[in-house]
Amino acid sequence: VFLSLTLFSLNRKKMNLKSERRGIHVDQSELLCKKGCGYYGNPAWQGFCSKCWREEYHKARQKQIQEDWELAERLQREEEEAYASSQSTQGAQSLTFSKFEEKKTNEKTRKVTTVKKFFTASSRTGAKKEIQEAKAPSPSINRQASIETDRVSKEFIEFLKTYHKPGQDIYKQCKLFLDTMNHKRDLSIEEQSECAQDFYQNVAEKLQTRWKVPPEKVEKAMDQIEKYIMTRQYKYVFCPETTDDEKKDLAVQKRIRALHWVTPQMLCVPVNEEIPEVSDMVVKAITDIIEMDSKRVPRDKLACITKCSKHIFNAIKITKNEPASADDFLPTLIYIVLKGNPPRLQSNIQYITRFCNPSRLMTGEDGYYFTNLCCAVAFIEKLDAQSLNLSQEDFDRFMTGQTSPKKQESDSFSPDVCLGVKQMYKNLDLLSQLNEKQERIVNEAKKLEKDLIDWTDGITKEVQDIVEKYPLEIKPKSQALAAIDSENVENDKLPPPLQPQVYAG
């Protein structure tokens, strides 16, 4: 019987723990590409990895281009037929109406031609390039490079010197890519991202096949190439005005501010910030995730995410005195994001997704941590009452600020409640006591201020009463006393001991 009761208690604890983690737990298989290639997926790529997403994107884009072509041709054909029929049946109409129809047809033809030109990238790019070359040199030549850009360029050139002949070819390819990107500023950010990804893939293939560079040196070269080109392109491709990245940033910031009341216990975060080492790790993790916005290179932003994640794992390990699991990591990462509220979070995620070396996002710890960050942001955006095991009424009141989570009395704790929860409510009791003490001090200070004002008014009134009762009388000025050694006739009337003696020197 005792064994049965023990097993029942353990199963009940597991069920309670499972219910507490609902809405936060993410199966590790869900982080992988949904096409089954084995690489990490990404919510920005609709669950695909970079490689599979590009394949799907190309298919969808080609299909969209074909549909737009057919639509443009159909519109042009219908417009031509309508114009021909109107000319045959309404030839006797006035000159004004004929000009109106001609203008309308020309306008439609111009729109169709514009649609066709939109999907002819080579002709548009070539024409734009000729116009820009006729007007002025490339903006990359005229623009004054910043100190950081100069430093990165010098480091890149010094790095390529170790590659000898392939280094020269790599530098030429990078310069050609930058010039091409300068002429493609009118393209959408997705098309610019595709150009960057194609460039990464082509250079990596040339390094491996044509120049026979070892794999470990290929990875270093790709990191340096990404650093060089993205440092120069950062201000053009990070949070561009043609996208809604800024709008998403503001929405996420507003959402995180509204969730300020969420506690670690609601998220089942296994971190005890009462331990000084754990508290330091939490502060470092928040600092790293905030520092991500100050970096310009996608790889450096990923490095900030990785450092933040490692601090989280260390905090969990110190708290639990055992290695952290994935179920512990994701809730803690959500808590760090809620507590830090990183600036321009969505813009940074989109920037990394669009312009980072795809091999870093598909495999390795950088890709794993970045995918978890995307899942954490998606969870925050969709967080509801069920995810926190709250009633909808309480969740709505907390979100609107009508109330805050109530503290639990210490006597009502069950034996299974962890020490961290008890310590939290103990701290809440101390805070409430400090709040009451502060209110008493404020009230006494206000009373003292009132007493001082009353005392000052009383003294002022008494002084005024005395002045009114005994008015000030100004008497005439009395004659000044003579100096002791001055010549004064009254000195002769003094008795001999006091009569001043004149020294005849």
PDB file of C-alpha atoms in Angstrom, residues 7-197:
ATOM      1  CA  LEU A   7       3.902   5.934  -7.014  1.00  0.00           C
ATOM      2  CA  PHE A   8       0.581   7.779  -7.061  1.00  0.00           C
ATOM      3  CA  SER A   9       2.208  10.825  -5.422  1.00  0.00           C
ATOM      4  CA  LEU A  10       5.090  10.814  -7.918  1.00  0.00           C
ATOM      5  CA  ASN A  11       2.724  10.533 -10.879  1.00  0.00           C
ATOM      6  CA  ARG A  12       0.634  13.364  -9.472  1.00  0.00           C
ATOM      7  CA  LYS A  13       3.719  15.562  -9.141  1.00  0.00           C
ATOM      8  CA  LYS A  14       4.707  14.808 -12.725  1.00  0.00           C
ATOM      9  CA  MET A  15       1.202  15.669 -13.911  1.00  0.00           C
ATOM     10  CA  ASN A  16       1.252  18.921 -11.948  1.00  0.00           C
ATOM     11  CA  LEU A  17       4.673  19.797 -13.347  1.00  0.00           C
ATOM     12  CA  LYS A  18       3.468  18.997 -16.836  1.00  0.00           C
ATOM     13  CA  SER A  19       0.412  21.186 -16.402  1.00  0.00           C
ATOM     14  CA  GLU A  20       2.563  24.009 -15.077  1.00  0.00           C
ATOM     15  CA  ARG A  21       4.778  23.912 -18.159  1.00  0.00           C
ATOM     16  CA  ARG A  22       2.018  23.798 -20.729  1.00  0.00           C
ATOM     17  CA  GLY A  23       2.354  26.536 -23.283  1.00  0.00           C
ATOM     18  CA  ILE A  24       6.123  26.899 -22.612  1.00  0.00           C
ATOM     19  CA  HIS A  25       7.459  23.453 -23.397  1.00  0.00           C
ATOM     20  CA  VAL A  26       8.731  23.104 -26.962  1.00  0.00           C
ATOM     21  CA  ASP A  27       9.744  19.732 -28.314  1.00  0.00           C
ATOM     22  CA  GLN A  28      13.264  19.810 -29.721  1.00  0.00           C
ATOM     23  CA  SER A  29      12.018  18.254 -32.940  1.00  0.00           C
ATOM     24  CA  GLU A  30       9.909  21.383 -33.474  1.00  0.00           C
ATOM     25  CA  LEU A  31      13.104  23.440 -33.710  1.00  0.00           C
ATOM     26  CA  LEU A  32      14.239  21.495 -36.775  1.00  0.00           C
ATOM     27  CA  CYS A  33      13.239  22.171 -40.358  1.00  0.00           C
ATOM     28  CA  LYS A  34       9.750  20.857 -41.007  1.00  0.00           C
ATOM     29  CA  LYS A  35      10.907  19.441 -44.324  1.00  0.00           C
ATOM     30  CA  GLY A  36      13.016  16.892 -42.441  1.00  0.00           C
ATOM     31  CA  CYS A  37      16.457  17.885 -43.716  1.00  0.00           C
ATOM     32  CA  GLY A  38      17.938  17.883 -40.208  1.00  0.00           C
ATOM     33  CA  TYR A  39      18.864  21.575 -40.011  1.00  0.00           C
ATOM     34  CA  TYR A  40      17.339  24.139 -37.662  1.00  0.00           C
ATOM     35  CA  GLY A  41      14.209  25.885 -38.850  1.00  0.00           C
ATOM     36  CA  ASN A  42      13.093  29.424 -38.168  1.00  0.00           C
ATOM     37  CA  PRO A  43       9.688  31.055 -37.658  1.00  0.00           C
ATOM     38  CA  ALA A  44      10.729  33.797 -40.068  1.00  0.00           C
ATOM     39  CA  TRP A  45      11.135  31.091 -42.716  1.00  0.00           C
ATOM     40  CA  GLN A  46       7.808  29.465 -41.771  1.00  0.00           C
ATOM     41  CA  GLY A  47       9.564  26.568 -40.052  1.00  0.00           C
ATOM     42  CA  PHE A  48      12.004  25.805 -42.889  1.00  0.00           C
ATOM     43  CA  CYS A  49      15.778  26.018 -42.771  1.00  0.00           C
ATOM     44  CA  SER A  50      17.591  28.534 -44.927  1.00  0.00           C
ATOM     45  CA  LYS A  51      18.179  26.085 -47.766  1.00  0.00           C
ATOM     46  CA  CYS A  52      14.641  24.683 -47.912  1.00  0.00           C
ATOM     47  CA  TRP A  53      13.126  28.141 -47.486  1.00  0.00           C
ATOM     48  CA  ARG A  54      15.013  29.465 -50.486  1.00  0.00           C
ATOM     49  CA  GLU A  55      13.777  26.551 -52.544  1.00  0.00           C
ATOM     50  CA  GLU A  56      10.202  27.175 -51.476  1.00  0.00           C
ATOM     51  CA  TYR A  57      10.644  30.919 -51.932  1.00  0.00           C
ATOM     52  CA  HIS A  58      11.939  30.445 -55.467  1.00  0.00           C
ATOM     53  CA  LYS A  59       8.989  28.233 -56.341  1.00  0.00           C
ATOM     54  CA  ALA A  60       6.488  30.695 -54.919  1.00  0.00           C
ATOM     55  CA  ARG A  61       8.237  33.615 -56.570  1.00  0.00           C
ATOM     56  CA  GLN A  62       8.330  31.976 -59.986  1.00  0.00           C
ATOM     57  CA  LYS A  63       4.661  31.089 -59.646  1.00  0.00           C
ATOM     58  CA  GLN A  64       3.834  34.684 -58.664  1.00  0.00           C
ATOM     59  CA  ILE A  65       5.856  36.062 -61.569  1.00  0.00           C
ATOM     60  CA  GLN A  66       4.057  33.743 -63.992  1.00  0.00           C
ATOM     61  CA  GLU A  67       0.658  34.755 -62.612  1.00  0.00           C
ATOM     62  CA  ASP A  68       1.557  38.440 -62.861  1.00  0.00           C
ATOM     63  CA  TRP A  69       2.726  37.963 -66.435  1.00  0.00           C
ATOM     64  CA  GLU A  70      -0.532  36.267 -67.365  1.00  0.00           C
ATOM     65  CA  LEU A  71      -2.517  38.993 -65.621  1.00  0.00           C
ATOM     66  CA  ALA A  72      -0.584  41.739 -67.400  1.00  0.00           C
ATOM     67  CA  GLU A  73      -1.042  40.097 -70.805  1.00  0.00           C
ATOM     68  CA  ARG A  74      -4.747  39.538 -70.165  1.00  0.00           C
ATOM     69  CA  LEU A  75      -5.259  43.143 -69.109  1.00  0.00           C
ATOM     70  CA  GLN A  76      -3.399  44.380 -72.157  1.00  0.00           C
ATOM     71  CA  ARG A  77      -5.371  42.100 -74.480  1.00  0.00           C
ATOM     72  CA  GLU A  78      -8.708  43.124 -72.963  1.00  0.00           C
ATOM     73  CA  GLU A  79      -7.781  46.779 -73.190  1.00  0.00           C
ATOM     74  CA  GLU A  80      -6.753  46.450 -76.828  1.00  0.00           C
ATOM     75  CA  GLU A  81      -9.978  44.655 -77.715  1.00  0.00           C
ATOM     76  CA  ALA A  82     -12.041  47.247 -75.872  1.00  0.00           C
ATOM     77  CA  TYR A  83     -10.210  50.055 -77.593  1.00  0.00           C
ATOM     78  CA  ALA A  84     -10.648  48.451 -81.045  1.00  0.00           C
ATOM     79  CA  SER A  85     -14.381  47.894 -80.522  1.00  0.00           C
ATOM     80  CA  SER A  86     -14.858  51.435 -79.258  1.00  0.00           C
ATOM     81  CA  GLN A  87     -13.101  52.790 -82.350  1.00  0.00           C
ATOM     82  CA  SER A  88     -15.299  50.791 -84.731  1.00  0.00           C
ATOM     83  CA  THR A  89     -18.680  51.430 -83.065  1.00  0.00           C
ATOM     84  CA  GLN A  90     -18.146  54.948 -81.796  1.00  0.00           C
ATOM     85  CA  GLY A  91     -16.165  56.551 -84.598  1.00  0.00           C
ATOM     86  CA  ALA A  92     -18.577  59.446 -84.756  1.00  0.00           C
ATOM     87  CA  GLN A  93     -18.000  60.545 -81.174  1.00  0.00           C
ATOM     88  CA  SER A  94     -16.559  63.912 -80.343  1.00  0.00           C
ATOM     89  CA  LEU A  95     -12.838  64.681 -80.475  1.00  0.00           C
ATOM     90  CA  THR A  96     -12.712  65.207 -76.716  1.00  0.00           C
ATOM     91  CA  PHE A  97     -14.012  61.712 -75.967  1.00  0.00           C
ATOM     92  CA  SER A  98     -11.593  60.172 -78.472  1.00  0.00           C
ATOM     93  CA  LYS A  99      -8.687  61.875 -76.778  1.00  0.00           C
ATOM     94  CA  PHE A 100      -9.951  60.639 -73.419  1.00  0.00           C
ATOM     95  CA  GLU A 101     -10.080  57.039 -74.663  1.00  0.00           C
ATOM     96  CA  GLU A 102      -6.640  57.354 -76.212  1.00  0.00           C
ATOM     97  CA  LYS A 103      -5.232  58.733 -72.984  1.00  0.00           C
ATOM     98  CA  LYS A 104      -6.860  55.951 -70.990  1.00  0.00           C
ATOM     99  CA  THR A 105      -5.445  53.273 -73.318  1.00  0.00           C
ATOM    100  CA  ASN A 106      -1.972  54.797 -73.173  1.00  0.00           C
ATOM    101  CA  GLU A 107      -2.149  54.857 -69.397  1.00  0.00           C
ATOM    102  CA  LYS A 108      -3.137  51.175 -69.244  1.00  0.00           C
ATOM    103  CA  THR A 109      -0.408  50.232 -71.721  1.00  0.00           C
ATOM    104  CA  ARG A 110       2.127  52.110 -69.662  1.00  0.00           C
ATOM    105  CA  LYS A 111       1.034  50.252 -66.499  1.00  0.00           C
ATOM    106  CA  VAL A 112       1.302  46.884 -68.227  1.00  0.00           C
ATOM    107  CA  THR A 113       4.738  47.763 -69.574  1.00  0.00           C
ATOM    108  CA  THR A 114       5.780  48.795 -66.082  1.00  0.00           C
ATOM    109  CA  VAL A 115       4.604  45.457 -64.680  1.00  0.00           C
ATOM    110  CA  LYS A 116       6.623  43.638 -67.337  1.00  0.00           C
ATOM    111  CA  LYS A 117       9.700  45.711 -66.648  1.00  0.00           C
ATOM    112  CA  PHE A 118       9.367  44.962 -62.942  1.00  0.00           C
ATOM    113  CA  PHE A 119      10.074  41.293 -63.602  1.00  0.00           C
ATOM    114  CA  THR A 120      12.962  42.013 -66.013  1.00  0.00           C
ATOM    115  CA  ALA A 121      15.671  42.608 -63.427  1.00  0.00           C
ATOM    116  CA  SER A 122      18.624  42.553 -65.805  1.00  0.00           C
ATOM    117  CA  SER A 123      17.314  45.261 -68.138  1.00  0.00           C
ATOM    118  CA  ARG A 124      16.177  47.449 -65.253  1.00  0.00           C
ATOM    119  CA  THR A 125      19.458  47.070 -63.413  1.00  0.00           C
ATOM    120  CA  GLY A 126      21.465  47.721 -66.562  1.00  0.00           C
ATOM    121  CA  ALA A 127      19.520  50.844 -67.451  1.00  0.00           C
ATOM    122  CA  LYS A 128      19.720  52.161 -63.899  1.00  0.00           C
ATOM    123  CA  LYS A 129      23.435  51.454 -63.854  1.00  0.00           C
ATOM    124  CA  GLU A 130      24.014  53.384 -67.095  1.00  0.00           C
ATOM    125  CA  ILE A 131      22.052  56.369 -65.778  1.00  0.00           C
ATOM    126  CA  GLN A 132      23.927  56.425 -62.485  1.00  0.00           C
ATOM    127  CA  GLU A 133      27.295  56.077 -64.191  1.00  0.00           C
ATOM    128  CA  ALA A 134      26.393  58.970 -66.509  1.00  0.00           C
ATOM    129  CA  LYS A 135      25.360  61.180 -63.588  1.00  0.00           C
ATOM    130  CA  ALA A 136      27.971  60.472 -60.940  1.00  0.00           C
ATOM    131  CA  PRO A 137      30.412  57.813 -59.711  1.00  0.00           C
ATOM    132  CA  SER A 138      29.404  55.043 -57.366  1.00  0.00           C
ATOM    133  CA  PRO A 139      28.168  56.232 -53.933  1.00  0.00           C
ATOM    134  CA  SER A 140      30.690  53.906 -52.295  1.00  0.00           C
ATOM    135  CA  ILE A 141      33.486  56.054 -53.728  1.00  0.00           C
ATOM    136  CA  ASN A 142      32.042  59.412 -52.736  1.00  0.00           C
ATOM    137  CA  ARG A 143      30.844  58.399 -49.285  1.00  0.00           C
ATOM    138  CA  GLN A 144      33.254  59.142 -46.476  1.00  0.00           C
ATOM    139  CA  ALA A 145      33.896  55.854 -44.720  1.00  0.00           C
ATOM    140  CA  SER A 146      33.496  55.751 -40.984  1.00  0.00           C
ATOM    141  CA  ILE A 147      36.279  54.823 -38.593  1.00  0.00           C
ATOM    142  CA  GLU A 148      34.805  51.376 -38.012  1.00  0.00           C
ATOM    143  CA  THR A 149      34.443  50.771 -41.750  1.00  0.00           C
ATOM    144  CA  ASP A 150      38.085  51.727 -42.319  1.00  0.00           C
ATOM    145  CA  ARG A 151      39.214  49.460 -39.529  1.00  0.00           C
ATOM    146  CA  VAL A 152      37.190  46.514 -40.840  1.00  0.00           C
ATOM    147  CA  SER A 153      38.501  47.101 -44.377  1.00  0.00           C
ATOM    148  CA  LYS A 154      42.115  47.084 -43.187  1.00  0.00           C
ATOM    149  CA  GLU A 155      41.543  43.921 -41.152  1.00  0.00           C
ATOM    150  CA  PHE A 156      39.884  42.271 -44.146  1.00  0.00           C
ATOM    151  CA  ILE A 157      42.780  43.109 -46.461  1.00  0.00           C
ATOM    152  CA  GLU A 158      45.323  41.861 -43.912  1.00  0.00           C
ATOM    153  CA  PHE A 159      43.323  38.661 -43.522  1.00  0.00           C
ATOM    154  CA  LEU A 160      43.170  38.042 -47.284  1.00  0.00           C
ATOM    155  CA  LYS A 161      46.952  38.352 -47.570  1.00  0.00           C
ATOM    156  CA  THR A 162      47.240  34.928 -45.953  1.00  0.00           C
ATOM    157  CA  TYR A 163      45.225  33.445 -48.835  1.00  0.00           C
ATOM    158  CA  HIS A 164      47.565  34.818 -51.548  1.00  0.00           C
ATOM    159  CA  LYS A 165      45.950  34.420 -55.004  1.00  0.00           C
ATOM    160  CA  PRO A 166      42.474  33.353 -53.752  1.00  0.00           C
ATOM    161  CA  GLY A 167      42.530  36.397 -51.469  1.00  0.00           C
ATOM    162  CA  GLN A 168      42.766  38.756 -54.443  1.00  0.00           C
ATOM    163  CA  ASP A 169      39.857  37.041 -56.164  1.00  0.00           C
ATOM    164  CA  ILE A 170      37.791  37.151 -52.958  1.00  0.00           C
ATOM    165  CA  TYR A 171      38.410  40.883 -52.605  1.00  0.00           C
ATOM    166  CA  LYS A 172      37.365  41.491 -56.228  1.00  0.00           C
ATOM    167  CA  GLN A 173      34.201  39.451 -55.717  1.00  0.00           C
ATOM    168  CA  CYS A 174      33.333  41.444 -52.575  1.00  0.00           C
ATOM    169  CA  LYS A 175      33.901  44.796 -54.299  1.00  0.00           C
ATOM    170  CA  LEU A 176      31.770  43.684 -57.228  1.00  0.00           C
ATOM    171  CA  PHE A 177      29.012  42.565 -54.856  1.00  0.00           C
ATOM    172  CA  LEU A 178      29.052  45.901 -52.990  1.00  0.00           C
ATOM    173  CA  ASP A 179      28.831  47.839 -56.254  1.00  0.00           C
ATOM    174  CA  THR A 180      25.946  45.617 -57.354  1.00  0.00           C
ATOM    175  CA  MET A 181      24.115  46.194 -54.067  1.00  0.00           C
ATOM    176  CA  ASN A 182      24.575  49.946 -54.448  1.00  0.00           C
ATOM    177  CA  HIS A 183      22.730  49.747 -57.771  1.00  0.00           C
ATOM    178  CA  LYS A 184      19.952  47.582 -56.288  1.00  0.00           C
ATOM    179  CA  ARG A 185      18.787  49.851 -53.503  1.00  0.00           C
ATOM    180  CA  ASP A 186      15.359  50.092 -55.120  1.00  0.00           C
ATOM    181  CA  LEU A 187      14.802  46.351 -54.726  1.00  0.00           C
ATOM    182  CA  SER A 188      12.804  44.961 -51.823  1.00  0.00           C
ATOM    183  CA  ILE A 189      14.684  43.812 -48.746  1.00  0.00           C
ATOM    184  CA  GLU A 190      13.798  40.191 -49.550  1.00  0.00           C
ATOM    185  CA  GLU A 191      15.445  40.484 -52.968  1.00  0.00           C
ATOM    186  CA  GLN A 192      18.515  42.108 -51.444  1.00  0.00           C
ATOM    187  CA  SER A 193      18.645  39.286 -48.908  1.00  0.00           C
ATOM    188  CA  GLU A 194      18.459  36.753 -51.718  1.00  0.00           C
ATOM    189  CA  CYS A 195      21.362  38.464 -53.467  1.00  0.00           C
ATOM    190  CA  ALA A 196      23.431  38.288 -50.282  1.00  0.00           C
ATOM    191  CA  GLN A 197      22.603  34.614 -49.735  1.00  0.00           C
TER     192      GLN A 197
END
